[in-house]
Tab-separated table of C-alpha atoms in Angstrom:
chain	number	residue	atom	x	y	z
A	196	VAL	CA	43.136	187.000	47.225
A	197	ASP	CA	45.681	186.997	44.261
A	198	ARG	CA	48.254	184.827	45.823
A	199	ALA	CA	50.799	185.543	43.125
A	200	GLY	CA	51.109	189.070	44.005
A	201	ALA	CA	48.781	190.562	46.778
A	202	LEU	CA	49.792	188.804	49.590
A	203	SER	CA	53.497	189.826	49.264
A	204	ASP	CA	52.907	193.266	48.029
A	205	GLY	CA	51.373	194.851	50.956
A	206	VAL	CA	50.649	195.140	54.650
A	207	HIS	CA	48.286	192.785	56.385
A	208	MET	CA	46.645	194.082	59.389
A	209	LEU	CA	45.640	191.488	62.187
A	210	PRO	CA	43.729	193.180	65.248
A	211	GLY	CA	43.472	190.412	67.626
A	212	GLY	CA	46.736	189.090	66.273
A	213	GLY	CA	47.840	187.925	69.704
A	214	THR	CA	45.298	185.335	70.016
A	215	PRO	CA	46.045	181.653	69.075
A	216	LEU	CA	43.794	182.127	66.205
A	217	GLY	CA	45.603	185.376	65.192
A	218	GLN	CA	48.893	183.487	65.237
A	219	LEU	CA	47.483	180.706	63.230
A	220	SER	CA	46.225	183.151	60.497
A	221	ALA	CA	49.523	185.052	60.483
A	222	GLN	CA	51.425	181.702	59.862
A	223	PHE	CA	48.857	180.889	57.090
A	224	LEU	CA	49.511	184.345	55.584
A	225	VAL	CA	53.091	184.093	55.719
A	226	GLU	CA	53.283	180.470	54.266
A	227	HIS	CA	51.271	181.949	51.400
A	228	GLY	CA	53.663	184.748	50.765
A	229	ALA	CA	52.715	187.493	53.061
A	230	ARG	CA	55.974	189.577	54.058
A	231	ASN	CA	54.522	192.417	55.980
A	232	LEU	CA	52.127	191.959	59.166
A	233	VAL	CA	50.775	194.107	61.743
A	234	LEU	CA	49.695	192.154	64.753
A	235	ALA	CA	47.505	194.381	66.987
A	236	ALA	CA	46.631	193.174	70.409
A	237	GLU	CA	45.117	195.394	73.537
A	238	GLY	CA	48.228	195.760	75.671
A	239	ALA	CA	49.595	192.202	74.970
A	240	SER	CA	52.915	191.210	74.225
A	241	ILE	CA	52.977	188.982	71.169
A	242	SER	CA	55.663	186.203	70.761
A	243	PRO	CA	56.746	185.677	67.285
A	244	ALA	CA	58.200	182.481	67.872
A	245	TRP	CA	55.599	180.493	65.870
A	246	LEU	CA	56.626	182.757	62.766
A	247	ALA	CA	60.172	181.441	62.565
A	248	PRO	CA	61.116	179.702	59.354
A	249	ARG	CA	61.953	176.061	59.736
A	250	GLY	CA	65.344	175.757	61.100
A	251	GLY	CA	65.623	179.708	61.416
A	252	ALA	CA	65.534	181.995	64.220
A	253	ASP	CA	63.908	185.317	65.165
A	254	SER	CA	65.868	188.438	65.937
A	255	LEU	CA	64.450	191.738	67.345
A	256	ARG	CA	65.006	194.784	65.224
A	257	PRO	CA	63.339	198.081	66.135
A	258	PRO	CA	61.441	197.438	69.549
A	259	ALA	CA	57.997	196.793	67.816
A	260	ALA	CA	59.331	194.848	64.875
A	261	THR	CA	60.497	191.374	64.256
A	262	ARG	CA	62.309	190.112	61.213
A	263	THR	CA	62.553	186.610	60.350
A	264	ALA	CA	65.856	185.163	59.196
A	265	GLY	CA	66.216	183.487	55.947
A	266	ALA	CA	65.802	184.681	52.116
A	267	ASP	CA	62.383	185.627	52.253
A	268	ASP	CA	62.157	188.381	55.138
A	269	VAL	CA	58.951	188.624	57.017
A	270	LEU	CA	58.599	191.851	58.818
A	271	VAL	CA	56.031	191.625	61.878
A	272	HIS	CA	55.075	194.752	63.776
A	273	HIS	CA	53.691	194.281	67.126
A	274	ILE	CA	51.342	197.092	68.197
A	275	ALA	CA	49.331	197.521	71.285
A	276	ILE	CA	46.000	198.863	70.544
A	277	ASN	CA	42.418	199.198	71.853
A	278	THR	CA	40.532	198.144	68.694
A	279	ALA	CA	37.223	199.569	70.089
A	280	ASP	CA	38.554	203.039	70.070
A	281	ASP	CA	38.102	204.757	66.745
A	282	ARG	CA	41.010	207.048	67.200
A	283	ASP	CA	43.495	204.235	68.046
A	284	VAL	CA	42.635	202.485	64.975
A	285	ALA	CA	42.642	205.589	62.800
A	286	GLY	CA	45.925	206.583	64.257
A	287	LEU	CA	47.294	203.078	63.562
A	288	LEU	CA	46.134	203.351	59.978
A	289	ARG	CA	47.469	206.450	59.518
A	290	ALA	CA	51.020	205.451	60.874
A	291	VAL	CA	50.901	202.226	58.739
A	292	ARG	CA	50.125	204.171	55.493
A	293	ALA	CA	52.665	206.726	56.241
A	294	ALA	CA	55.593	204.164	56.899
A	295	MET	CA	54.867	200.938	55.051
A	296	PRO	CA	53.490	199.369	51.777
A	297	ARG	CA	49.659	199.621	51.241
A	298	VAL	CA	47.232	197.869	53.229
A	299	VAL	CA	46.058	194.881	51.494
A	300	GLY	CA	43.788	193.221	53.818
A	301	VAL	CA	42.288	193.164	57.429
A	302	LEU	CA	41.813	189.906	59.534
A	303	HIS	CA	39.614	191.311	62.475
A	304	MET	CA	39.722	188.797	65.204
A	305	SER	CA	39.601	190.781	68.477
A	306	PRO	CA	38.036	188.437	71.224
A	307	VAL	CA	35.145	189.074	73.267
A	308	PRO	CA	36.632	189.177	76.672
A	309	PHE	CA	35.697	185.893	78.660
A	310	ARG	CA	34.777	187.570	81.883
A	311	ALA	CA	32.494	189.950	80.109
A	312	SER	CA	30.976	187.315	77.864
A	313	ASN	CA	30.380	184.426	80.396
A	314	ILE	CA	27.331	186.021	81.984
A	315	ALA	CA	23.704	184.734	81.659
A	316	LEU	CA	21.326	186.807	79.748
A	317	ALA	CA	19.230	187.430	82.704
A	318	ALA	CA	22.280	188.914	84.626
A	319	GLN	CA	23.703	190.740	81.573
A	320	SER	CA	23.795	194.626	82.305
A	321	PRO	CA	24.006	197.075	79.544
A	322	GLY	CA	27.485	198.177	80.779
A	323	ALA	CA	28.768	194.493	80.516
A	324	LEU	CA	27.143	193.808	77.194
A	325	LEU	CA	28.864	196.818	75.877
A	326	ALA	CA	32.063	195.779	77.399
A	327	ALA	CA	31.671	192.567	75.650
A	328	PHE	CA	30.644	194.030	72.223
A	329	ALA	CA	33.638	196.657	72.262
A	330	PRO	CA	36.422	194.580	70.684
A	331	LYS	CA	34.454	192.907	68.081
A	332	VAL	CA	31.702	195.090	67.275
A	333	HIS	CA	33.127	198.637	67.748
A	334	GLY	CA	36.447	197.064	66.463
A	335	ALA	CA	34.821	196.095	63.128
A	336	ARG	CA	33.045	199.563	62.840
A	337	ALA	CA	36.419	201.452	63.488
A	338	LEU	CA	38.415	199.292	61.075
A	339	HIS	CA	35.675	199.522	58.409
A	340	ALA	CA	35.684	203.388	58.733
A	341	ALA	CA	39.490	203.735	58.728
A	342	THR	CA	39.823	201.700	55.605
A	343	ALA	CA	36.560	202.934	53.711
A	344	ASP	CA	38.930	205.153	51.420
A	345	ALA	CA	40.634	202.448	49.894
A	346	PRO	CA	39.485	199.131	48.386
A	347	LEU	CA	41.032	196.034	50.016
A	348	PRO	CA	41.425	192.592	48.521
A	349	TYR	CA	40.109	191.077	51.675
A	350	PHE	CA	38.439	192.414	54.977
A	351	ASN	CA	37.403	189.390	57.164
A	352	ALA	CA	36.038	189.776	60.606
A	353	TYR	CA	36.205	186.487	62.816
A	354	GLY	CA	33.165	185.679	64.684
A	355	SER	CA	32.167	182.214	66.238
A	356	SER	CA	29.441	179.714	65.777
A	357	ALA	CA	28.174	181.109	69.059
A	358	SER	CA	25.707	183.131	67.052
A	359	LEU	CA	24.033	180.023	65.679
A	360	ALA	CA	24.016	177.706	68.767
A	361	GLY	CA	26.239	179.228	71.377
A	362	PRO	CA	26.857	177.681	74.741
A	363	GLN	CA	24.814	178.825	77.956
A	364	ASN	CA	26.218	182.121	79.425
A	365	GLN	CA	27.771	183.132	76.031
A	366	THR	CA	25.016	185.647	75.174
A	367	ALA	CA	27.435	188.473	74.696
A	368	ALA	CA	29.687	186.678	72.412
A	369	ALA	CA	26.729	185.143	70.353
A	370	ALA	CA	25.301	188.751	69.907
A	371	ALA	CA	28.544	189.881	68.860
A	372	SER	CA	29.149	187.232	66.498
A	373	ALA	CA	25.662	187.541	65.001
A	374	TRP	CA	26.314	191.523	64.498
A	375	LEU	CA	29.608	190.348	62.727
A	376	ASP	CA	27.640	188.123	60.422
A	377	ALA	CA	25.403	191.023	59.414
A	378	PHE	CA	28.275	193.440	59.165
A	379	ALA	CA	30.170	191.131	56.714
A	380	SER	CA	26.880	190.975	54.588
A	381	ALA	CA	26.471	194.790	54.592
A	382	ARG	CA	30.198	195.312	53.625
A	383	ARG	CA	30.048	192.831	50.928
A	384	GLY	CA	27.062	194.392	49.474
A	385	ALA	CA	28.451	198.048	49.788
């Protein structure tokens, strides 16, 4: 990513932005010039306290947006979304494109639900496996489809090392992460 301009020139989409990893990623982007973020989480309320500039305070603007105080304003939109639903993702992208600067990147980090993923392979039902896959796998596919019409400086999908040597009973998380590895290779080659 061109740090001189790309980070500050557009909107950064962070599905799964309510997770600790999402918050660290958003903070990294802001520290490197990002000024417009969309943090999406499934029905979760996202606290922007981690984003406050040193010595500053956050103030709520419109109900779903937070603007940090200081000379370099950062606008953070908090959106409840089901990343596994193609219609939700497409609707979010349409709304963002209609109301904000261009989308310059996606950091997809929707987590595999722990209860759905913490099942031994022999006890894993097809329904439980699909439920565990949905946020990561279907979310990545939906985000890819919704952004396919415009090139992005970056599109990253966070997986885990579970696909290499995952802990016992993490078969769904391991499989979802392995799928993301293959997806990233395919997207890079496209």
